[in-house]
Amino acid sequence: HYKFFDNLDFTEYKALVLRAGAQDQNRSKIRDELAAGLLEGTDVDFLYQAYRPCVLYLNGEYWGVYFLREKRNRFFVAQHEGTDNVTDMIIAKGYKQTTYGDVTEWVEFYDEACKRDLSKAENYKFVTDNMDVDSFMDYMIAEVYNGNTDTYNIQCYKLKGGKWKWIFYDFCWGFNNVDHQTLKARMGDTGLDAASGRLFKALLNNAEWRDKFVRRFAELLNTAFAPDRVIALVDELYGYVQPEIAREREKFNGETFMGVKQNSQVLGTYEGFEREIARIKEFAQKRPDEIKKQLKSVLGLSDSYMAEVFG
């Protein structure tokens, strides 16, 4: 029994993960943890993984800085949902892939929900009867804010007798381009966005859900994603990894870095790390205004509505 994560009371785990940073490991190393950490202390209605920084040695050999993370599996879902039943659930990935259980029910619901006109009350009720629309709303707001361009890794789950809810993970390609048109991109129905894009677009046809989405976005921009709060967490995460970066990259730098081919001479270097941290901070400062522009333009919101919601 051990309390691995300060923000969680759990002391038992079936498995944990050591995360090196994935596709962000040779850049900032902190993007995924930043995305999750910004949600701590908020009331967002989806699951995300806790983290803890650590320095890894294998048989006495230095191996760099990592983050200890919860492992996303049926035990993770059951633990956070407060149930001992770890079998009566479905965890779907993307559109038709499965993490646990038979995803036929998910595929059938998704197809039916996406083909219906959700502006009609009876069709919207079909969705709300089967899916936690607030969970999906919070999930999509976080995805759009982060400017996540790697949208393949999408997971949702359903306990027996429950509704579909979402799991938030994989933000190696978030916090990059301040002006990325994520809202428009996530309303697409082809490519990597198909697993959430069609459903998102369908729900935005419902005036009630669309209004709640915009107002909830405004709330989270002023709280979870407020620039000062984001930058403070960037500084905290920087403090965890910065003392190890030079040593780690000296060990692994070269034509490849931890097996990843380098496409820029500054990636995988200490200077590249500092540049990425500065880039994330710039994103934090400028992204809220960019989000407001996108909401107004893509959703066709009036000046008076924007003034009412955003002040």
PDB file of C-alpha atoms in Angstrom:
ATOM      1  CA  HIS A   1       0.000   0.000   0.000  1.00  0.00           C
ATOM      2  CA  TYR A   2       1.479   3.324  -1.063  1.00  0.00           C
ATOM      3  CA  LYS A   3       0.031   6.715  -1.991  1.00  0.00           C
ATOM      4  CA  PHE A   4       1.851   7.291  -5.279  1.00  0.00           C
ATOM      5  CA  PHE A   5      -0.029  10.440  -6.286  1.00  0.00           C
ATOM      6  CA  ASP A   6      -0.568  13.355  -3.929  1.00  0.00           C
ATOM      7  CA  ASN A   7      -3.914  14.328  -5.449  1.00  0.00           C
ATOM      8  CA  LEU A   8      -5.404  10.818  -5.169  1.00  0.00           C
ATOM      9  CA  ASP A   9      -6.238   8.739  -2.111  1.00  0.00           C
ATOM     10  CA  PHE A  10      -5.688   5.383  -3.836  1.00  0.00           C
ATOM     11  CA  THR A  11      -2.951   3.192  -2.339  1.00  0.00           C
ATOM     12  CA  GLU A  12      -3.294   0.058  -4.500  1.00  0.00           C
ATOM     13  CA  TYR A  13      -2.801  -0.352  -8.251  1.00  0.00           C
ATOM     14  CA  LYS A  14      -2.787  -3.309 -10.619  1.00  0.00           C
ATOM     15  CA  ALA A  15      -0.238  -1.497 -12.804  1.00  0.00           C
ATOM     16  CA  LEU A  16       1.486   1.849 -13.275  1.00  0.00           C
ATOM     17  CA  VAL A  17       3.290   3.340 -16.271  1.00  0.00           C
ATOM     18  CA  LEU A  18       6.641   5.099 -16.642  1.00  0.00           C
ATOM     19  CA  ARG A  19       6.155   7.719 -19.349  1.00  0.00           C
ATOM     20  CA  ALA A  20       9.213   9.209 -21.053  1.00  0.00           C
ATOM     21  CA  GLY A  21       7.254  11.818 -22.977  1.00  0.00           C
ATOM     22  CA  ALA A  22       6.332   9.776 -26.069  1.00  0.00           C
ATOM     23  CA  GLN A  23       6.437  12.067 -29.133  1.00  0.00           C
ATOM     24  CA  ASP A  24       7.176  15.013 -26.845  1.00  0.00           C
ATOM     25  CA  GLN A  25      10.144  13.333 -25.148  1.00  0.00           C
ATOM     26  CA  ASN A  26      12.695  15.128 -27.332  1.00  0.00           C
ATOM     27  CA  ARG A  27      10.902  18.478 -27.085  1.00  0.00           C
ATOM     28  CA  SER A  28       9.380  19.662 -23.784  1.00  0.00           C
ATOM     29  CA  LYS A  29       8.596  16.281 -22.129  1.00  0.00           C
ATOM     30  CA  ILE A  30       5.746  17.929 -20.186  1.00  0.00           C
ATOM     31  CA  ARG A  31       2.845  18.450 -22.609  1.00  0.00           C
ATOM     32  CA  ASP A  32       0.794  15.426 -21.577  1.00  0.00           C
ATOM     33  CA  GLU A  33       1.303  16.094 -17.877  1.00  0.00           C
ATOM     34  CA  LEU A  34       0.411  19.753 -18.402  1.00  0.00           C
ATOM     35  CA  ALA A  35      -2.849  18.787 -20.110  1.00  0.00           C
ATOM     36  CA  ALA A  36      -3.766  16.498 -17.213  1.00  0.00           C
ATOM     37  CA  GLY A  37      -2.486  18.768 -14.455  1.00  0.00           C
ATOM     38  CA  LEU A  38      -4.637  21.682 -15.591  1.00  0.00           C
ATOM     39  CA  LEU A  39      -7.689  19.575 -14.782  1.00  0.00           C
ATOM     40  CA  GLU A  40      -6.771  18.949 -11.157  1.00  0.00           C
ATOM     41  CA  GLY A  41      -9.093  20.756  -8.775  1.00  0.00           C
ATOM     42  CA  THR A  42     -11.713  21.318 -11.476  1.00  0.00           C
ATOM     43  CA  ASP A  43     -15.100  19.680 -11.965  1.00  0.00           C
ATOM     44  CA  VAL A  44     -14.478  18.317 -15.467  1.00  0.00           C
ATOM     45  CA  ASP A  45     -16.523  15.200 -16.093  1.00  0.00           C
ATOM     46  CA  PHE A  46     -14.076  12.744 -17.663  1.00  0.00           C
ATOM     47  CA  LEU A  47     -11.177  10.580 -16.548  1.00  0.00           C
ATOM     48  CA  TYR A  48      -7.518  11.571 -16.812  1.00  0.00           C
ATOM     49  CA  GLN A  49      -4.285  10.121 -15.448  1.00  0.00           C
ATOM     50  CA  ALA A  50      -2.448  11.421 -12.411  1.00  0.00           C
ATOM     51  CA  TYR A  51       1.329  11.880 -12.644  1.00  0.00           C
ATOM     52  CA  ARG A  52       4.454  12.056 -10.517  1.00  0.00           C
ATOM     53  CA  PRO A  53       7.963  12.966 -11.731  1.00  0.00           C
ATOM     54  CA  CYS A  54      10.839  10.576 -11.143  1.00  0.00           C
ATOM     55  CA  VAL A  55      14.404   9.896 -12.257  1.00  0.00           C
ATOM     56  CA  LEU A  56      14.982   6.386 -13.566  1.00  0.00           C
ATOM     57  CA  TYR A  57      17.979   4.143 -13.031  1.00  0.00           C
ATOM     58  CA  LEU A  58      18.121   0.621 -14.489  1.00  0.00           C
ATOM     59  CA  ASN A  59      20.554  -1.614 -12.623  1.00  0.00           C
ATOM     60  CA  GLY A  60      22.369   1.508 -11.494  1.00  0.00           C
ATOM     61  CA  GLU A  61      22.539   3.053 -14.975  1.00  0.00           C
ATOM     62  CA  TYR A  62      21.062   6.533 -15.387  1.00  0.00           C
ATOM     63  CA  TRP A  63      18.105   6.522 -17.780  1.00  0.00           C
ATOM     64  CA  GLY A  64      16.668  10.024 -17.548  1.00  0.00           C
ATOM     65  CA  VAL A  65      13.587  11.774 -16.198  1.00  0.00           C
ATOM     66  CA  TYR A  66      10.162  10.160 -16.452  1.00  0.00           C
ATOM     67  CA  PHE A  67       6.645  10.628 -15.156  1.00  0.00           C
ATOM     68  CA  LEU A  68       4.957   7.859 -13.214  1.00  0.00           C
ATOM     69  CA  ARG A  69       1.358   7.614 -14.477  1.00  0.00           C
ATOM     70  CA  GLU A  70      -1.793   5.648 -13.811  1.00  0.00           C
ATOM     71  CA  LYS A  71      -2.356   2.934 -16.419  1.00  0.00           C
ATOM     72  CA  ARG A  72      -5.524   3.299 -18.472  1.00  0.00           C
ATOM     73  CA  ASN A  73      -7.355  -0.013 -18.247  1.00  0.00           C
ATOM     74  CA  ARG A  74     -10.499  -1.504 -16.727  1.00  0.00           C
ATOM     75  CA  PHE A  75      -9.008  -1.306 -13.238  1.00  0.00           C
ATOM     76  CA  PHE A  76      -8.323   2.413 -13.728  1.00  0.00           C
ATOM     77  CA  VAL A  77     -11.936   2.998 -14.795  1.00  0.00           C
ATOM     78  CA  ALA A  78     -13.386   0.950 -11.943  1.00  0.00           C
ATOM     79  CA  GLN A  79     -11.174   2.654  -9.363  1.00  0.00           C
ATOM     80  CA  HIS A  80     -12.161   6.157 -10.427  1.00  0.00           C
ATOM     81  CA  GLU A  81     -15.823   5.201 -10.765  1.00  0.00           C
ATOM     82  CA  GLY A  82     -15.788   3.765  -7.239  1.00  0.00           C
ATOM     83  CA  THR A  83     -16.813   0.224  -8.148  1.00  0.00           C
ATOM     84  CA  ASP A  84     -15.289  -3.167  -7.381  1.00  0.00           C
ATOM     85  CA  ASN A  85     -16.785  -4.593 -10.582  1.00  0.00           C
ATOM     86  CA  VAL A  86     -13.911  -4.659 -13.072  1.00  0.00           C
ATOM     87  CA  THR A  87     -15.604  -6.844 -15.690  1.00  0.00           C
ATOM     88  CA  ASP A  88     -19.050  -5.398 -16.481  1.00  0.00           C
ATOM     89  CA  MET A  89     -17.872  -2.524 -18.648  1.00  0.00           C
ATOM     90  CA  ILE A  90     -16.893  -1.619 -22.190  1.00  0.00           C
ATOM     91  CA  ILE A  91     -13.880   0.522 -23.084  1.00  0.00           C
ATOM     92  CA  ALA A  92     -13.847   1.585 -26.725  1.00  0.00           C
ATOM     93  CA  LYS A  93     -11.005   3.213 -28.625  1.00  0.00           C
ATOM     94  CA  GLY A  94     -11.704   5.439 -31.591  1.00  0.00           C
ATOM     95  CA  TYR A  95     -14.582   4.263 -33.706  1.00  0.00           C
ATOM     96  CA  LYS A  96     -14.444   0.475 -33.853  1.00  0.00           C
ATOM     97  CA  GLN A  97     -11.447  -0.596 -31.796  1.00  0.00           C
ATOM     98  CA  THR A  98     -11.683  -2.134 -28.374  1.00  0.00           C
ATOM     99  CA  THR A  99      -9.648  -1.754 -25.207  1.00  0.00           C
ATOM    100  CA  TYR A 100     -11.932  -4.002 -23.163  1.00  0.00           C
ATOM    101  CA  GLY A 101     -15.199  -5.775 -23.895  1.00  0.00           C
ATOM    102  CA  ASP A 102     -17.360  -5.889 -27.011  1.00  0.00           C
ATOM    103  CA  VAL A 103     -17.643  -2.474 -28.702  1.00  0.00           C
ATOM    104  CA  THR A 104     -20.624  -3.408 -30.882  1.00  0.00           C
ATOM    105  CA  GLU A 105     -22.922  -1.418 -28.595  1.00  0.00           C
ATOM    106  CA  TRP A 106     -20.697   1.653 -28.952  1.00  0.00           C
ATOM    107  CA  VAL A 107     -20.506   1.436 -32.737  1.00  0.00           C
ATOM    108  CA  GLU A 108     -24.275   1.038 -33.043  1.00  0.00           C
ATOM    109  CA  PHE A 109     -24.946   3.985 -30.737  1.00  0.00           C
ATOM    110  CA  TYR A 110     -22.373   6.185 -32.435  1.00  0.00           C
ATOM    111  CA  ASP A 111     -23.694   5.503 -35.922  1.00  0.00           C
ATOM    112  CA  GLU A 112     -27.282   6.103 -34.866  1.00  0.00           C
ATOM    113  CA  ALA A 113     -26.477   9.303 -32.955  1.00  0.00           C
ATOM    114  CA  CYS A 114     -24.478  10.759 -35.835  1.00  0.00           C
ATOM    115  CA  LYS A 115     -27.138  10.171 -38.468  1.00  0.00           C
ATOM    116  CA  ARG A 116     -29.963  11.733 -36.447  1.00  0.00           C
ATOM    117  CA  ASP A 117     -30.918  15.401 -36.503  1.00  0.00           C
ATOM    118  CA  LEU A 118     -30.071  16.329 -32.926  1.00  0.00           C
ATOM    119  CA  SER A 119     -31.853  19.673 -33.189  1.00  0.00           C
ATOM    120  CA  LYS A 120     -35.038  17.636 -32.657  1.00  0.00           C
ATOM    121  CA  ALA A 121     -35.893  16.961 -29.032  1.00  0.00           C
ATOM    122  CA  GLU A 122     -36.633  13.254 -29.434  1.00  0.00           C
ATOM    123  CA  ASN A 123     -33.316  12.639 -31.178  1.00  0.00           C
ATOM    124  CA  TYR A 124     -31.355  14.626 -28.615  1.00  0.00           C
ATOM    125  CA  LYS A 125     -33.077  12.615 -25.870  1.00  0.00           C
ATOM    126  CA  PHE A 126     -31.867   9.419 -27.527  1.00  0.00           C
ATOM    127  CA  VAL A 127     -28.310  10.707 -27.133  1.00  0.00           C
ATOM    128  CA  THR A 128     -28.715  11.933 -23.548  1.00  0.00           C
ATOM    129  CA  ASP A 129     -30.310   8.620 -22.556  1.00  0.00           C
ATOM    130  CA  ASN A 130     -27.226   6.730 -23.715  1.00  0.00           C
ATOM    131  CA  MET A 131     -24.311   9.138 -23.323  1.00  0.00           C
ATOM    132  CA  ASP A 132     -23.087  11.600 -20.705  1.00  0.00           C
ATOM    133  CA  VAL A 133     -23.198  14.696 -22.905  1.00  0.00           C
ATOM    134  CA  ASP A 134     -21.488  16.800 -20.219  1.00  0.00           C
ATOM    135  CA  SER A 135     -18.541  14.385 -20.157  1.00  0.00           C
ATOM    136  CA  PHE A 136     -18.193  14.697 -23.929  1.00  0.00           C
ATOM    137  CA  MET A 137     -18.578  18.467 -23.722  1.00  0.00           C
ATOM    138  CA  ASP A 138     -15.762  18.868 -21.206  1.00  0.00           C
ATOM    139  CA  TYR A 139     -13.620  16.440 -23.196  1.00  0.00           C
ATOM    140  CA  MET A 140     -14.054  18.368 -26.446  1.00  0.00           C
ATOM    141  CA  ILE A 141     -13.419  21.718 -24.747  1.00  0.00           C
ATOM    142  CA  ALA A 142     -10.113  20.446 -23.364  1.00  0.00           C
ATOM    143  CA  GLU A 143      -9.151  18.978 -26.753  1.00  0.00           C
ATOM    144  CA  VAL A 144      -9.962  22.191 -28.619  1.00  0.00           C
ATOM    145  CA  TYR A 145      -8.237  24.446 -26.076  1.00  0.00           C
ATOM    146  CA  ASN A 146      -5.043  22.371 -26.218  1.00  0.00           C
ATOM    147  CA  GLY A 147      -4.952  22.543 -29.999  1.00  0.00           C
ATOM    148  CA  ASN A 148      -4.396  18.805 -30.080  1.00  0.00           C
ATOM    149  CA  THR A 149      -3.547  17.685 -33.614  1.00  0.00           C
ATOM    150  CA  ASP A 150      -3.011  14.002 -32.813  1.00  0.00           C
ATOM    151  CA  THR A 151      -6.602  12.923 -32.352  1.00  0.00           C
ATOM    152  CA  TYR A 152      -6.358   9.206 -32.997  1.00  0.00           C
ATOM    153  CA  ASN A 153      -6.197   8.201 -29.339  1.00  0.00           C
ATOM    154  CA  ILE A 154      -9.798   8.576 -28.230  1.00  0.00           C
ATOM    155  CA  GLN A 155     -11.309   6.391 -25.519  1.00  0.00           C
ATOM    156  CA  CYS A 156     -14.771   6.183 -24.027  1.00  0.00           C
ATOM    157  CA  TYR A 157     -16.247   3.721 -21.576  1.00  0.00           C
ATOM    158  CA  LYS A 158     -19.566   2.524 -20.241  1.00  0.00           C
ATOM    159  CA  LEU A 159     -20.291   0.704 -16.999  1.00  0.00           C
ATOM    160  CA  LYS A 160     -23.143  -1.799 -16.950  1.00  0.00           C
ATOM    161  CA  GLY A 161     -26.388   0.170 -16.817  1.00  0.00           C
ATOM    162  CA  GLY A 162     -24.526   3.466 -17.240  1.00  0.00           C
ATOM    163  CA  LYS A 163     -23.868   5.970 -20.000  1.00  0.00           C
ATOM    164  CA  TRP A 164     -20.899   6.519 -22.290  1.00  0.00           C
ATOM    165  CA  LYS A 165     -18.206   8.736 -20.774  1.00  0.00           C
ATOM    166  CA  TRP A 166     -14.732   9.797 -21.907  1.00  0.00           C
ATOM    167  CA  ILE A 167     -11.070   9.266 -21.028  1.00  0.00           C
ATOM    168  CA  PHE A 168      -8.636  12.112 -21.712  1.00  0.00           C
ATOM    169  CA  TYR A 169      -5.063  11.235 -22.754  1.00  0.00           C
ATOM    170  CA  ASP A 170      -2.214  11.657 -25.252  1.00  0.00           C
ATOM    171  CA  PHE A 171      -1.337  15.324 -25.717  1.00  0.00           C
ATOM    172  CA  CYS A 172       2.169  15.077 -27.143  1.00  0.00           C
ATOM    173  CA  TRP A 173       1.015  17.308 -30.006  1.00  0.00           C
ATOM    174  CA  GLY A 174      -0.958  19.831 -27.983  1.00  0.00           C
ATOM    175  CA  PHE A 175       0.142  23.328 -26.930  1.00  0.00           C
ATOM    176  CA  ASN A 176       1.904  23.945 -30.246  1.00  0.00           C
ATOM    177  CA  ASN A 177       0.375  26.435 -32.671  1.00  0.00           C
ATOM    178  CA  VAL A 178      -1.586  29.212 -30.996  1.00  0.00           C
ATOM    179  CA  ASP A 179      -3.718  29.806 -34.078  1.00  0.00           C
ATOM    180  CA  HIS A 180      -4.430  26.172 -34.926  1.00  0.00           C
ATOM    181  CA  GLN A 181      -8.047  25.965 -36.117  1.00  0.00           C
ATOM    182  CA  THR A 182      -8.885  23.116 -33.793  1.00  0.00           C
ATOM    183  CA  LEU A 183     -12.587  23.836 -33.454  1.00  0.00           C
ATOM    184  CA  LYS A 184     -13.162  23.584 -37.192  1.00  0.00           C
ATOM    185  CA  ALA A 185     -10.854  20.595 -37.500  1.00  0.00           C
ATOM    186  CA  ARG A 186     -12.651  18.697 -34.741  1.00  0.00           C
ATOM    187  CA  MET A 187     -15.966  19.128 -36.544  1.00  0.00           C
ATOM    188  CA  GLY A 188     -14.632  17.068 -39.446  1.00  0.00           C
ATOM    189  CA  ASP A 189     -15.967  13.643 -40.323  1.00  0.00           C
ATOM    190  CA  THR A 190     -12.953  12.138 -42.043  1.00  0.00           C
ATOM    191  CA  GLY A 191      -9.466  11.086 -41.083  1.00  0.00           C
ATOM    192  CA  LEU A 192      -8.252  11.007 -37.504  1.00  0.00           C
ATOM    193  CA  ASP A 193     -11.111  13.165 -36.242  1.00  0.00           C
ATOM    194  CA  ALA A 194     -13.862  10.824 -37.403  1.00  0.00           C
ATOM    195  CA  ALA A 195     -14.112   9.063 -34.040  1.00  0.00           C
ATOM    196  CA  SER A 196     -15.253  12.222 -32.273  1.00  0.00           C
ATOM    197  CA  GLY A 197     -15.792  14.755 -35.059  1.00  0.00           C
ATOM    198  CA  ARG A 198     -19.073  13.428 -36.438  1.00  0.00           C
ATOM    199  CA  LEU A 199     -20.613  13.236 -32.979  1.00  0.00           C
ATOM    200  CA  PHE A 200     -19.332  16.692 -32.035  1.00  0.00           C
ATOM    201  CA  LYS A 201     -20.735  18.205 -35.217  1.00  0.00           C
ATOM    202  CA  ALA A 202     -24.090  16.492 -34.664  1.00  0.00           C
ATOM    203  CA  LEU A 203     -24.373  17.778 -31.095  1.00  0.00           C
ATOM    204  CA  LEU A 204     -23.543  21.332 -32.149  1.00  0.00           C
ATOM    205  CA  ASN A 205     -26.743  21.251 -34.209  1.00  0.00           C
ATOM    206  CA  ASN A 206     -28.654  21.211 -30.927  1.00  0.00           C
ATOM    207  CA  ALA A 207     -29.107  24.811 -29.755  1.00  0.00           C
ATOM    208  CA  GLU A 208     -29.252  23.875 -26.065  1.00  0.00           C
ATOM    209  CA  TRP A 209     -26.047  21.826 -26.170  1.00  0.00           C
ATOM    210  CA  ARG A 210     -24.254  24.418 -28.328  1.00  0.00           C
ATOM    211  CA  ASP A 211     -25.119  27.242 -25.927  1.00  0.00           C
ATOM    212  CA  LYS A 212     -24.004  25.183 -22.941  1.00  0.00           C
ATOM    213  CA  PHE A 213     -20.776  24.272 -24.771  1.00  0.00           C
ATOM    214  CA  VAL A 214     -19.873  27.924 -25.385  1.00  0.00           C
ATOM    215  CA  ARG A 215     -20.715  28.987 -21.828  1.00  0.00           C
ATOM    216  CA  ARG A 216     -18.790  26.092 -20.351  1.00  0.00           C
ATOM    217  CA  PHE A 217     -15.819  26.967 -22.566  1.00  0.00           C
ATOM    218  CA  ALA A 218     -15.923  30.533 -21.244  1.00  0.00           C
ATOM    219  CA  GLU A 219     -15.970  29.232 -17.674  1.00  0.00           C
ATOM    220  CA  LEU A 220     -12.972  26.959 -18.203  1.00  0.00           C
ATOM    221  CA  LEU A 221     -10.999  29.666 -20.033  1.00  0.00           C
ATOM    222  CA  ASN A 222     -11.363  31.782 -16.895  1.00  0.00           C
ATOM    223  CA  THR A 223     -10.503  28.971 -14.483  1.00  0.00           C
ATOM    224  CA  ALA A 224      -8.686  25.809 -15.587  1.00  0.00           C
ATOM    225  CA  PHE A 225      -7.124  27.441 -18.660  1.00  0.00           C
ATOM    226  CA  ALA A 226      -6.507  30.936 -17.317  1.00  0.00           C
ATOM    227  CA  PRO A 227      -3.075  32.066 -18.620  1.00  0.00           C
ATOM    228  CA  ASP A 228      -1.542  32.683 -15.190  1.00  0.00           C
ATOM    229  CA  ARG A 229      -2.649  29.250 -14.003  1.00  0.00           C
ATOM    230  CA  VAL A 230      -1.296  27.498 -17.086  1.00  0.00           C
ATOM    231  CA  ILE A 231       2.059  29.276 -16.874  1.00  0.00           C
ATOM    232  CA  ALA A 232       2.344  28.485 -13.160  1.00  0.00           C
ATOM    233  CA  LEU A 233       1.923  24.786 -13.906  1.00  0.00           C
ATOM    234  CA  VAL A 234       4.415  24.988 -16.785  1.00  0.00           C
ATOM    235  CA  ASP A 235       6.927  26.464 -14.340  1.00  0.00           C
ATOM    236  CA  GLU A 236       6.206  23.698 -11.831  1.00  0.00           C
ATOM    237  CA  LEU A 237       6.689  20.956 -14.418  1.00  0.00           C
ATOM    238  CA  TYR A 238       9.785  22.723 -15.749  1.00  0.00           C
ATOM    239  CA  GLY A 239      11.209  22.618 -12.240  1.00  0.00           C
ATOM    240  CA  TYR A 240      10.773  18.850 -12.160  1.00  0.00           C
ATOM    241  CA  VAL A 241      12.475  18.036 -15.460  1.00  0.00           C
ATOM    242  CA  GLN A 242      14.925  20.887 -16.147  1.00  0.00           C
ATOM    243  CA  PRO A 243      17.666  19.690 -13.755  1.00  0.00           C
ATOM    244  CA  GLU A 244      17.841  16.390 -15.686  1.00  0.00           C
ATOM    245  CA  ILE A 245      17.473  17.547 -19.295  1.00  0.00           C
ATOM    246  CA  ALA A 246      21.110  18.308 -20.088  1.00  0.00           C
ATOM    247  CA  ARG A 247      22.312  15.017 -18.609  1.00  0.00           C
ATOM    248  CA  GLU A 248      19.523  13.011 -20.230  1.00  0.00           C
ATOM    249  CA  ARG A 249      20.049  14.475 -23.675  1.00  0.00           C
ATOM    250  CA  GLU A 250      23.784  14.084 -23.464  1.00  0.00           C
ATOM    251  CA  LYS A 251      23.155  10.376 -22.908  1.00  0.00           C
ATOM    252  CA  PHE A 252      20.646   9.908 -25.710  1.00  0.00           C
ATOM    253  CA  ASN A 253      21.315  12.655 -28.257  1.00  0.00           C
ATOM    254  CA  GLY A 254      22.580  11.858 -31.732  1.00  0.00           C
ATOM    255  CA  GLU A 255      21.041  11.077 -35.085  1.00  0.00           C
ATOM    256  CA  THR A 256      18.271   9.455 -33.102  1.00  0.00           C
ATOM    257  CA  PHE A 257      16.976  10.269 -29.637  1.00  0.00           C
ATOM    258  CA  MET A 258      15.517   7.289 -27.774  1.00  0.00           C
ATOM    259  CA  GLY A 259      14.987   5.716 -31.183  1.00  0.00           C
ATOM    260  CA  VAL A 260      13.294   8.758 -32.739  1.00  0.00           C
ATOM    261  CA  LYS A 261      14.915  10.195 -35.879  1.00  0.00           C
ATOM    262  CA  GLN A 262      15.691  13.876 -35.357  1.00  0.00           C
ATOM    263  CA  ASN A 263      14.210  16.250 -37.947  1.00  0.00           C
ATOM    264  CA  SER A 264      15.827  19.392 -36.543  1.00  0.00           C
ATOM    265  CA  GLN A 265      19.242  20.026 -35.084  1.00  0.00           C
ATOM    266  CA  VAL A 266      17.731  21.670 -32.008  1.00  0.00           C
ATOM    267  CA  LEU A 267      15.340  18.826 -31.170  1.00  0.00           C
ATOM    268  CA  GLY A 268      16.761  16.556 -28.527  1.00  0.00           C
ATOM    269  CA  THR A 269      19.039  19.303 -27.183  1.00  0.00           C
ATOM    270  CA  TYR A 270      18.843  21.417 -24.058  1.00  0.00           C
ATOM    271  CA  GLU A 271      18.355  24.533 -26.200  1.00  0.00           C
ATOM    272  CA  GLY A 272      15.469  22.829 -27.975  1.00  0.00           C
ATOM    273  CA  PHE A 273      13.908  22.013 -24.614  1.00  0.00           C
ATOM    274  CA  GLU A 274      14.046  25.656 -23.494  1.00  0.00           C
ATOM    275  CA  ARG A 275      12.555  26.769 -26.805  1.00  0.00           C
ATOM    276  CA  GLU A 276       9.632  24.386 -26.399  1.00  0.00           C
ATOM    277  CA  ILE A 277       8.938  25.617 -22.871  1.00  0.00           C
ATOM    278  CA  ALA A 278       8.845  29.203 -24.149  1.00  0.00           C
ATOM    279  CA  ARG A 279       6.536  28.115 -26.949  1.00  0.00           C
ATOM    280  CA  ILE A 280       4.089  26.548 -24.485  1.00  0.00           C
ATOM    281  CA  LYS A 281       4.063  29.711 -22.376  1.00  0.00           C
ATOM    282  CA  GLU A 282       3.285  31.805 -25.443  1.00  0.00           C
ATOM    283  CA  PHE A 283       0.449  29.409 -26.233  1.00  0.00           C
ATOM    284  CA  ALA A 284      -0.913  29.859 -22.703  1.00  0.00           C
ATOM    285  CA  GLN A 285      -0.944  33.642 -23.047  1.00  0.00           C
ATOM    286  CA  LYS A 286      -2.534  33.858 -26.485  1.00  0.00           C
ATOM    287  CA  ARG A 287      -4.776  30.812 -26.819  1.00  0.00           C
ATOM    288  CA  PRO A 288      -7.854  32.140 -24.938  1.00  0.00           C
ATOM    289  CA  ASP A 289      -8.289  35.074 -27.342  1.00  0.00           C
ATOM    290  CA  GLU A 290      -7.767  32.744 -30.296  1.00  0.00           C
ATOM    291  CA  ILE A 291     -10.435  30.389 -28.943  1.00  0.00           C
ATOM    292  CA  LYS A 292     -12.929  33.236 -28.692  1.00  0.00           C
ATOM    293  CA  LYS A 293     -12.258  34.163 -32.320  1.00  0.00           C
ATOM    294  CA  GLN A 294     -12.792  30.581 -33.426  1.00  0.00           C
ATOM    295  CA  LEU A 295     -16.012  30.172 -31.477  1.00  0.00           C
ATOM    296  CA  LYS A 296     -17.417  33.373 -32.944  1.00  0.00           C
ATOM    297  CA  SER A 297     -16.396  32.551 -36.501  1.00  0.00           C
ATOM    298  CA  VAL A 298     -17.055  28.817 -36.721  1.00  0.00           C
ATOM    299  CA  LEU A 299     -20.298  28.799 -34.737  1.00  0.00           C
ATOM    300  CA  GLY A 300     -21.556  32.086 -36.167  1.00  0.00           C
ATOM    301  CA  LEU A 301     -22.015  33.779 -32.796  1.00  0.00           C
ATOM    302  CA  SER A 302     -23.212  37.377 -32.650  1.00  0.00           C
ATOM    303  CA  ASP A 303     -21.299  40.235 -31.037  1.00  0.00           C
ATOM    304  CA  SER A 304     -24.005  40.618 -28.411  1.00  0.00           C
ATOM    305  CA  TYR A 305     -23.891  36.912 -27.525  1.00  0.00           C
ATOM    306  CA  MET A 306     -20.093  37.000 -27.263  1.00  0.00           C
ATOM    307  CA  ALA A 307     -20.284  40.067 -25.025  1.00  0.00           C
ATOM    308  CA  GLU A 308     -22.835  38.356 -22.797  1.00  0.00           C
ATOM    309  CA  VAL A 309     -20.852  35.137 -22.433  1.00  0.00           C
ATOM    310  CA  PHE A 310     -17.270  36.395 -22.419  1.00  0.00           C
ATOM    311  CA  GLY A 311     -17.725  39.960 -21.185  1.00  0.00           C
TER     312      GLY A 311
END
